[in-house]
């Protein structure tokens, strides 16, 4: 069996299985994105999270950074309510931490060239210790303040997913064109799409073009002090 | 000029420039790592940060997640002292945030195959809002608690850099062997090195082996709820 056929078989096998997440389905906010990728023969998604607010309780035995006995007090993929956090925090008997985690997407690719096509990263997070050995270290007013920030990040994350979807769709369309009819010179021109917003933030980045020059599209949603959601696209004819 | 010669010229040019960071030199804790990479003809580093604790003040005009007018109140690459944070916080007139940021390393690679060799990521962070419109939202006791956590993370980060250095050195040595004398079958066997600790954390990851199977070494330092520092090595004969 050739690699393409083997990949198709493996993709079908993985996608036919029940969703292995706790809630057993893809998060609503990434359904379209997951479908877009799974609709392309060279990709399939193996796991995803649209973004979430979580409250973790880390056991007091795990005093090091690498904690054992981690317990989830609260998880939500929607904006969260102060009272839910207050109630959940009462169950903490170790070091509870409130986190906001943005979009996570794991994508399997047919071959090395395809694997270049997707690199999604985001550091648009929040990680705040709230209790120590079960004792609340902050005020209710602070928790309220924090939840507003977490919910704002959740909103912003949702907007980024939408922008990411649009840019990816645009890029995949262009890639298809590049594989079928356009002469190479045309493709390179077309790569300067409206989605390309990669900024040179510092002098050393200005020279970071060797491998990618003329060969990739970088789709980056601007942010001032973190990379946000970032995607690098290499056409298949690399 | 062929690509190899062009890369050598570009590497020499970048490395001969003054360090573009604020302090004008590579952080002490990553000097060896940077030297290890720059000593290999197919790589050079364009920027690095060993890890740092920073206190940012975000202007009150930037009420959205994407903030403007960001001001650094404090930056340290060493463990930090409570009094310094308290003093720095007094200068905040917007939304001040304490962050711990682990190792960051940007590496330029000669060609696409080489670029597969390094993917370093870490989410071993901390991001805690402390003031709102200049008003402190937490107690001094909480700040003290937070600084202890940040300093622990700094310590752990330093250990990870050491482990990462050792694993990378080991992998690069093996790669050199694979390019010179070993038959392919031997190399594949040898890839099961003592640095390979990649855990299958969930069922869907168990099938994530298509592209990499037998072709890469994954060097991952275990952590229970974040990936820590993680490196993927593809031999050049991929």
PDB file of C-alpha atoms in Angstrom, chain A residues 41-238:
ATOM      1  CA  UNK A  41      -7.201  14.888   1.672  1.00  0.00           C
ATOM      2  CA  UNK A  42      -3.779  15.751   3.116  1.00  0.00           C
ATOM      3  CA  UNK A  43      -5.012  16.582   6.656  1.00  0.00           C
ATOM      4  CA  UNK A  44      -7.061  15.412   9.552  1.00  0.00           C
ATOM      5  CA  UNK A  45      -7.472  16.708  13.085  1.00  0.00           C
ATOM      6  CA  UNK A  46      -6.727  14.433  16.042  1.00  0.00           C
ATOM      7  CA  UNK A  47      -7.727  16.779  18.832  1.00  0.00           C
ATOM      8  CA  UNK A  48      -8.932  20.291  19.350  1.00  0.00           C
ATOM      9  CA  UNK A  49     -10.082  22.684  22.040  1.00  0.00           C
ATOM     10  CA  UNK A  50     -11.778  25.937  21.090  1.00  0.00           C
ATOM     11  CA  UNK A  51     -10.445  27.639  24.212  1.00  0.00           C
ATOM     12  CA  UNK A  52     -11.470  27.288  27.848  1.00  0.00           C
ATOM     13  CA  UNK A  53     -11.427  28.709  31.336  1.00  0.00           C
ATOM     14  CA  UNK A  54     -10.329  26.094  33.868  1.00  0.00           C
ATOM     15  CA  UNK A  55      -9.852  25.993  37.604  1.00  0.00           C
ATOM     16  CA  UNK A  56      -7.308  23.384  38.687  1.00  0.00           C
ATOM     17  CA  UNK A  57      -6.487  22.223  42.198  1.00  0.00           C
ATOM     18  CA  UNK A  58      -2.983  20.898  42.635  1.00  0.00           C
ATOM     19  CA  UNK A  59      -2.375  18.539  45.548  1.00  0.00           C
ATOM     20  CA  UNK A  60      -0.292  19.832  48.458  1.00  0.00           C
ATOM     21  CA  UNK A  61       2.034  16.845  48.118  1.00  0.00           C
ATOM     22  CA  UNK A  62       3.170  18.139  44.768  1.00  0.00           C
ATOM     23  CA  UNK A  63       5.064  21.146  46.048  1.00  0.00           C
ATOM     24  CA  UNK A  64       7.353  21.289  43.013  1.00  0.00           C
ATOM     25  CA  UNK A  65       6.537  22.884  39.707  1.00  0.00           C
ATOM     26  CA  UNK A  66       5.757  19.485  38.228  1.00  0.00           C
ATOM     27  CA  UNK A  67       2.613  18.744  40.164  1.00  0.00           C
ATOM     28  CA  UNK A  68       0.897  15.436  40.754  1.00  0.00           C
ATOM     29  CA  UNK A  69      -2.700  14.952  41.900  1.00  0.00           C
ATOM     30  CA  UNK A  70      -4.164  17.642  39.751  1.00  0.00           C
ATOM     31  CA  UNK A  71      -7.943  17.961  40.060  1.00  0.00           C
ATOM     32  CA  UNK A  72     -10.280  19.960  37.797  1.00  0.00           C
ATOM     33  CA  UNK A  73     -12.666  22.075  39.841  1.00  0.00           C
ATOM     34  CA  UNK A  74     -14.285  23.861  36.904  1.00  0.00           C
ATOM     35  CA  UNK A  75     -14.092  23.806  33.082  1.00  0.00           C
ATOM     36  CA  UNK A  76     -16.037  25.985  30.701  1.00  0.00           C
ATOM     37  CA  UNK A  77     -15.816  26.764  26.993  1.00  0.00           C
ATOM     38  CA  UNK A  78     -18.190  29.698  27.446  1.00  0.00           C
ATOM     39  CA  UNK A  79     -17.810  32.943  29.397  1.00  0.00           C
ATOM     40  CA  UNK A  80     -17.848  32.133  33.081  1.00  0.00           C
ATOM     41  CA  UNK A  81     -19.820  33.416  36.080  1.00  0.00           C
ATOM     42  CA  UNK A  82     -18.250  34.567  39.363  1.00  0.00           C
ATOM     43  CA  UNK A  83     -20.519  32.483  41.606  1.00  0.00           C
ATOM     44  CA  UNK A  84     -19.501  29.262  39.801  1.00  0.00           C
ATOM     45  CA  UNK A  85     -15.834  30.054  40.488  1.00  0.00           C
ATOM     46  CA  UNK A  86     -16.500  30.932  44.151  1.00  0.00           C
ATOM     47  CA  UNK A  87     -18.410  27.676  44.687  1.00  0.00           C
ATOM     48  CA  UNK A  88     -15.737  25.619  42.902  1.00  0.00           C
ATOM     49  CA  UNK A  89     -12.947  27.292  44.904  1.00  0.00           C
ATOM     50  CA  UNK A  90     -14.536  26.052  48.153  1.00  0.00           C
ATOM     51  CA  UNK A  91     -13.623  22.522  47.070  1.00  0.00           C
ATOM     52  CA  UNK A  92      -9.929  23.415  46.730  1.00  0.00           C
ATOM     53  CA  UNK A  93      -7.668  21.901  49.368  1.00  0.00           C
ATOM     54  CA  UNK A  94      -4.360  22.462  47.568  1.00  0.00           C
ATOM     55  CA  UNK A  95      -3.059  25.195  45.271  1.00  0.00           C
ATOM     56  CA  UNK A  96      -5.879  26.248  42.960  1.00  0.00           C
ATOM     57  CA  UNK A  97      -5.044  28.038  39.722  1.00  0.00           C
ATOM     58  CA  UNK A  98      -7.341  29.806  37.296  1.00  0.00           C
ATOM     59  CA  UNK A  99      -6.246  29.447  33.669  1.00  0.00           C
ATOM     60  CA  UNK A 100      -7.467  30.682  30.358  1.00  0.00           C
ATOM     61  CA  UNK A 101      -6.265  28.473  27.504  1.00  0.00           C
ATOM     62  CA  UNK A 102      -6.805  29.603  23.906  1.00  0.00           C
ATOM     63  CA  UNK A 103      -7.436  27.456  20.801  1.00  0.00           C
ATOM     64  CA  UNK A 104      -5.465  24.211  20.559  1.00  0.00           C
ATOM     65  CA  UNK A 105      -5.496  22.193  17.360  1.00  0.00           C
ATOM     66  CA  UNK A 106      -3.579  18.999  16.533  1.00  0.00           C
ATOM     67  CA  UNK A 107      -3.416  18.212  12.844  1.00  0.00           C
ATOM     68  CA  UNK A 108      -2.020  15.085  11.204  1.00  0.00           C
ATOM     69  CA  UNK A 109      -0.530  15.555   7.763  1.00  0.00           C
ATOM     70  CA  UNK A 110       0.063  13.113   4.924  1.00  0.00           C
ATOM     71  CA  UNK A 111       3.737  13.834   4.454  1.00  0.00           C
ATOM     72  CA  UNK A 112       6.513  16.147   5.506  1.00  0.00           C
ATOM     73  CA  UNK A 113       5.636  18.859   2.974  1.00  0.00           C
ATOM     74  CA  UNK A 114       2.038  18.864   4.176  1.00  0.00           C
ATOM     75  CA  UNK A 115       3.237  19.086   7.770  1.00  0.00           C
ATOM     76  CA  UNK A 116       4.835  22.434   6.926  1.00  0.00           C
ATOM     77  CA  UNK A 117       1.463  23.772   6.080  1.00  0.00           C
ATOM     78  CA  UNK A 118       0.204  24.147   9.589  1.00  0.00           C
ATOM     79  CA  UNK A 119       1.813  25.565  12.646  1.00  0.00           C
ATOM     80  CA  UNK A 120      -0.755  27.038  14.970  1.00  0.00           C
ATOM     81  CA  UNK A 121       0.386  28.577  18.198  1.00  0.00           C
ATOM     82  CA  UNK A 122      -1.032  30.968  20.696  1.00  0.00           C
ATOM     83  CA  UNK A 123       0.203  32.434  23.961  1.00  0.00           C
ATOM     84  CA  UNK A 124      -2.897  34.439  24.591  1.00  0.00           C
ATOM     85  CA  UNK A 125      -3.353  32.975  28.074  1.00  0.00           C
ATOM     86  CA  UNK A 126      -3.823  33.614  31.770  1.00  0.00           C
ATOM     87  CA  UNK A 127      -2.496  31.619  34.711  1.00  0.00           C
ATOM     88  CA  UNK A 128      -3.315  32.875  38.184  1.00  0.00           C
ATOM     89  CA  UNK A 129      -2.725  31.078  41.512  1.00  0.00           C
ATOM     90  CA  UNK A 130      -5.735  31.639  43.774  1.00  0.00           C
ATOM     91  CA  UNK A 131      -5.395  29.363  46.815  1.00  0.00           C
ATOM     92  CA  UNK A 132      -2.467  27.971  48.783  1.00  0.00           C
ATOM     93  CA  UNK A 133      -3.066  24.765  50.760  1.00  0.00           C
ATOM     94  CA  UNK A 134      -6.782  25.376  50.384  1.00  0.00           C
ATOM     95  CA  UNK A 135      -6.634  28.962  51.709  1.00  0.00           C
ATOM     96  CA  UNK A 136      -7.958  31.673  49.396  1.00  0.00           C
ATOM     97  CA  UNK A 137      -5.158  34.185  48.727  1.00  0.00           C
ATOM     98  CA  UNK A 138      -7.246  36.866  46.986  1.00  0.00           C
ATOM     99  CA  UNK A 139     -10.475  38.796  47.512  1.00  0.00           C
ATOM    100  CA  UNK A 140     -13.831  38.191  45.852  1.00  0.00           C
ATOM    101  CA  UNK A 141     -13.409  41.571  44.186  1.00  0.00           C
ATOM    102  CA  UNK A 142     -10.170  40.307  42.609  1.00  0.00           C
ATOM    103  CA  UNK A 143     -11.871  37.119  41.420  1.00  0.00           C
ATOM    104  CA  UNK A 144     -14.546  39.227  39.784  1.00  0.00           C
ATOM    105  CA  UNK A 145     -11.874  41.359  38.118  1.00  0.00           C
ATOM    106  CA  UNK A 146     -10.082  38.224  36.927  1.00  0.00           C
ATOM    107  CA  UNK A 147     -13.200  36.616  35.490  1.00  0.00           C
ATOM    108  CA  UNK A 148     -13.890  39.743  33.441  1.00  0.00           C
ATOM    109  CA  UNK A 149     -10.385  39.484  31.984  1.00  0.00           C
ATOM    110  CA  UNK A 150     -10.770  35.742  31.299  1.00  0.00           C
ATOM    111  CA  UNK A 151     -14.108  36.350  29.578  1.00  0.00           C
ATOM    112  CA  UNK A 152     -12.597  39.146  27.459  1.00  0.00           C
ATOM    113  CA  UNK A 153      -9.847  36.750  26.400  1.00  0.00           C
ATOM    114  CA  UNK A 154     -12.471  34.142  25.549  1.00  0.00           C
ATOM    115  CA  UNK A 155     -14.245  36.674  23.306  1.00  0.00           C
ATOM    116  CA  UNK A 156     -10.993  37.723  21.640  1.00  0.00           C
ATOM    117  CA  UNK A 157     -10.058  34.064  21.126  1.00  0.00           C
ATOM    118  CA  UNK A 158     -13.376  33.468  19.364  1.00  0.00           C
ATOM    119  CA  UNK A 159     -12.695  36.381  16.997  1.00  0.00           C
ATOM    120  CA  UNK A 160      -9.239  34.967  16.285  1.00  0.00           C
ATOM    121  CA  UNK A 161     -10.679  31.555  15.444  1.00  0.00           C
ATOM    122  CA  UNK A 162     -12.962  33.234  12.912  1.00  0.00           C
ATOM    123  CA  UNK A 163     -10.108  35.215  11.380  1.00  0.00           C
ATOM    124  CA  UNK A 164      -7.948  32.088  11.351  1.00  0.00           C
ATOM    125  CA  UNK A 165     -10.701  30.142   9.577  1.00  0.00           C
ATOM    126  CA  UNK A 166     -11.059  32.832   6.914  1.00  0.00           C
ATOM    127  CA  UNK A 167      -7.321  33.121   6.319  1.00  0.00           C
ATOM    128  CA  UNK A 168      -6.853  29.345   6.199  1.00  0.00           C
ATOM    129  CA  UNK A 169      -9.721  28.925   3.758  1.00  0.00           C
ATOM    130  CA  UNK A 170      -8.261  31.668   1.581  1.00  0.00           C
ATOM    131  CA  UNK A 171      -4.790  30.091   1.695  1.00  0.00           C
ATOM    132  CA  UNK A 172      -6.034  26.583   0.928  1.00  0.00           C
ATOM    133  CA  UNK A 173      -7.987  27.894  -2.048  1.00  0.00           C
ATOM    134  CA  UNK A 174      -4.883  29.583  -3.387  1.00  0.00           C
ATOM    135  CA  UNK A 175      -2.897  26.441  -2.824  1.00  0.00           C
ATOM    136  CA  UNK A 176      -5.392  24.454  -4.872  1.00  0.00           C
ATOM    137  CA  UNK A 177      -5.117  27.027  -7.652  1.00  0.00           C
ATOM    138  CA  UNK A 178      -1.328  26.835  -7.461  1.00  0.00           C
ATOM    139  CA  UNK A 179      -1.473  23.074  -7.917  1.00  0.00           C
ATOM    140  CA  UNK A 180      -3.759  23.136 -10.910  1.00  0.00           C
ATOM    141  CA  UNK A 181      -3.417  26.046 -13.306  1.00  0.00           C
ATOM    142  CA  UNK A 182      -1.362  29.035 -12.210  1.00  0.00           C
ATOM    143  CA  UNK A 183       2.208  29.551 -13.374  1.00  0.00           C
ATOM    144  CA  UNK A 184       4.627  29.807 -10.422  1.00  0.00           C
ATOM    145  CA  UNK A 185       5.359  33.510 -10.855  1.00  0.00           C
ATOM    146  CA  UNK A 186       1.683  34.283 -10.496  1.00  0.00           C
ATOM    147  CA  UNK A 187       1.404  32.251  -7.305  1.00  0.00           C
ATOM    148  CA  UNK A 188       4.234  34.115  -5.651  1.00  0.00           C
ATOM    149  CA  UNK A 189       2.530  37.374  -6.439  1.00  0.00           C
ATOM    150  CA  UNK A 190      -0.750  36.126  -5.130  1.00  0.00           C
ATOM    151  CA  UNK A 191       0.858  35.059  -1.875  1.00  0.00           C
ATOM    152  CA  UNK A 192       0.954  38.705  -0.837  1.00  0.00           C
ATOM    153  CA  UNK A 193      -2.613  38.298   0.267  1.00  0.00           C
ATOM    154  CA  UNK A 194      -4.616  40.556   2.505  1.00  0.00           C
ATOM    155  CA  UNK A 195      -4.145  38.007   5.282  1.00  0.00           C
ATOM    156  CA  UNK A 196      -0.394  38.528   5.375  1.00  0.00           C
ATOM    157  CA  UNK A 197       0.290  40.786   8.316  1.00  0.00           C
ATOM    158  CA  UNK A 198       3.550  39.362   9.631  1.00  0.00           C
ATOM    159  CA  UNK A 199       5.375  42.228  11.277  1.00  0.00           C
ATOM    160  CA  UNK A 200       9.093  42.571  11.739  1.00  0.00           C
ATOM    161  CA  UNK A 201       9.109  43.278  15.436  1.00  0.00           C
ATOM    162  CA  UNK A 202      12.850  43.503  15.940  1.00  0.00           C
ATOM    163  CA  UNK A 203      15.969  43.707  13.795  1.00  0.00           C
ATOM    164  CA  UNK A 204      16.956  40.059  14.065  1.00  0.00           C
ATOM    165  CA  UNK A 205      13.596  38.947  12.738  1.00  0.00           C
ATOM    166  CA  UNK A 206      14.172  41.009   9.636  1.00  0.00           C
ATOM    167  CA  UNK A 207      16.782  38.511   8.476  1.00  0.00           C
ATOM    168  CA  UNK A 208      14.640  35.458   9.334  1.00  0.00           C
ATOM    169  CA  UNK A 209      13.616  34.846   5.747  1.00  0.00           C
ATOM    170  CA  UNK A 210      16.046  32.315   4.342  1.00  0.00           C
ATOM    171  CA  UNK A 211      13.984  29.197   4.222  1.00  0.00           C
ATOM    172  CA  UNK A 212      10.622  30.776   3.792  1.00  0.00           C
ATOM    173  CA  UNK A 213      11.334  33.570   1.330  1.00  0.00           C
ATOM    174  CA  UNK A 214       8.990  33.389  -1.620  1.00  0.00           C
ATOM    175  CA  UNK A 215       7.899  29.949  -0.547  1.00  0.00           C
ATOM    176  CA  UNK A 216       5.425  30.473   2.201  1.00  0.00           C
ATOM    177  CA  UNK A 217       2.521  32.532   3.245  1.00  0.00           C
ATOM    178  CA  UNK A 218       2.544  33.605   6.851  1.00  0.00           C
ATOM    179  CA  UNK A 219      -0.855  34.323   8.223  1.00  0.00           C
ATOM    180  CA  UNK A 220      -0.498  36.074  11.502  1.00  0.00           C
ATOM    181  CA  UNK A 221      -3.067  37.934  13.443  1.00  0.00           C
ATOM    182  CA  UNK A 222      -1.333  40.921  14.972  1.00  0.00           C
ATOM    183  CA  UNK A 223      -0.892  41.318  18.665  1.00  0.00           C
ATOM    184  CA  UNK A 224       1.373  43.641  20.492  1.00  0.00           C
ATOM    185  CA  UNK A 225       3.082  41.450  23.006  1.00  0.00           C
ATOM    186  CA  UNK A 226       2.154  37.906  22.090  1.00  0.00           C
ATOM    187  CA  UNK A 227       1.980  36.062  18.787  1.00  0.00           C
ATOM    188  CA  UNK A 228      -1.733  35.284  19.046  1.00  0.00           C
ATOM    189  CA  UNK A 229      -2.809  32.659  16.581  1.00  0.00           C
ATOM    190  CA  UNK A 230      -0.171  32.212  13.944  1.00  0.00           C
ATOM    191  CA  UNK A 231      -0.131  30.005  10.873  1.00  0.00           C
ATOM    192  CA  UNK A 232       2.596  29.312   8.378  1.00  0.00           C
ATOM    193  CA  UNK A 233       1.634  28.021   4.960  1.00  0.00           C
ATOM    194  CA  UNK A 234       4.085  26.336   2.608  1.00  0.00           C
ATOM    195  CA  UNK A 235       2.639  25.523  -0.812  1.00  0.00           C
ATOM    196  CA  UNK A 236       2.937  21.860  -1.716  1.00  0.00           C
ATOM    197  CA  UNK A 237       5.343  22.611  -4.539  1.00  0.00           C
ATOM    198  CA  UNK A 238       7.991  23.727  -2.060  1.00  0.00           C
TER     199      UNK A 238
END
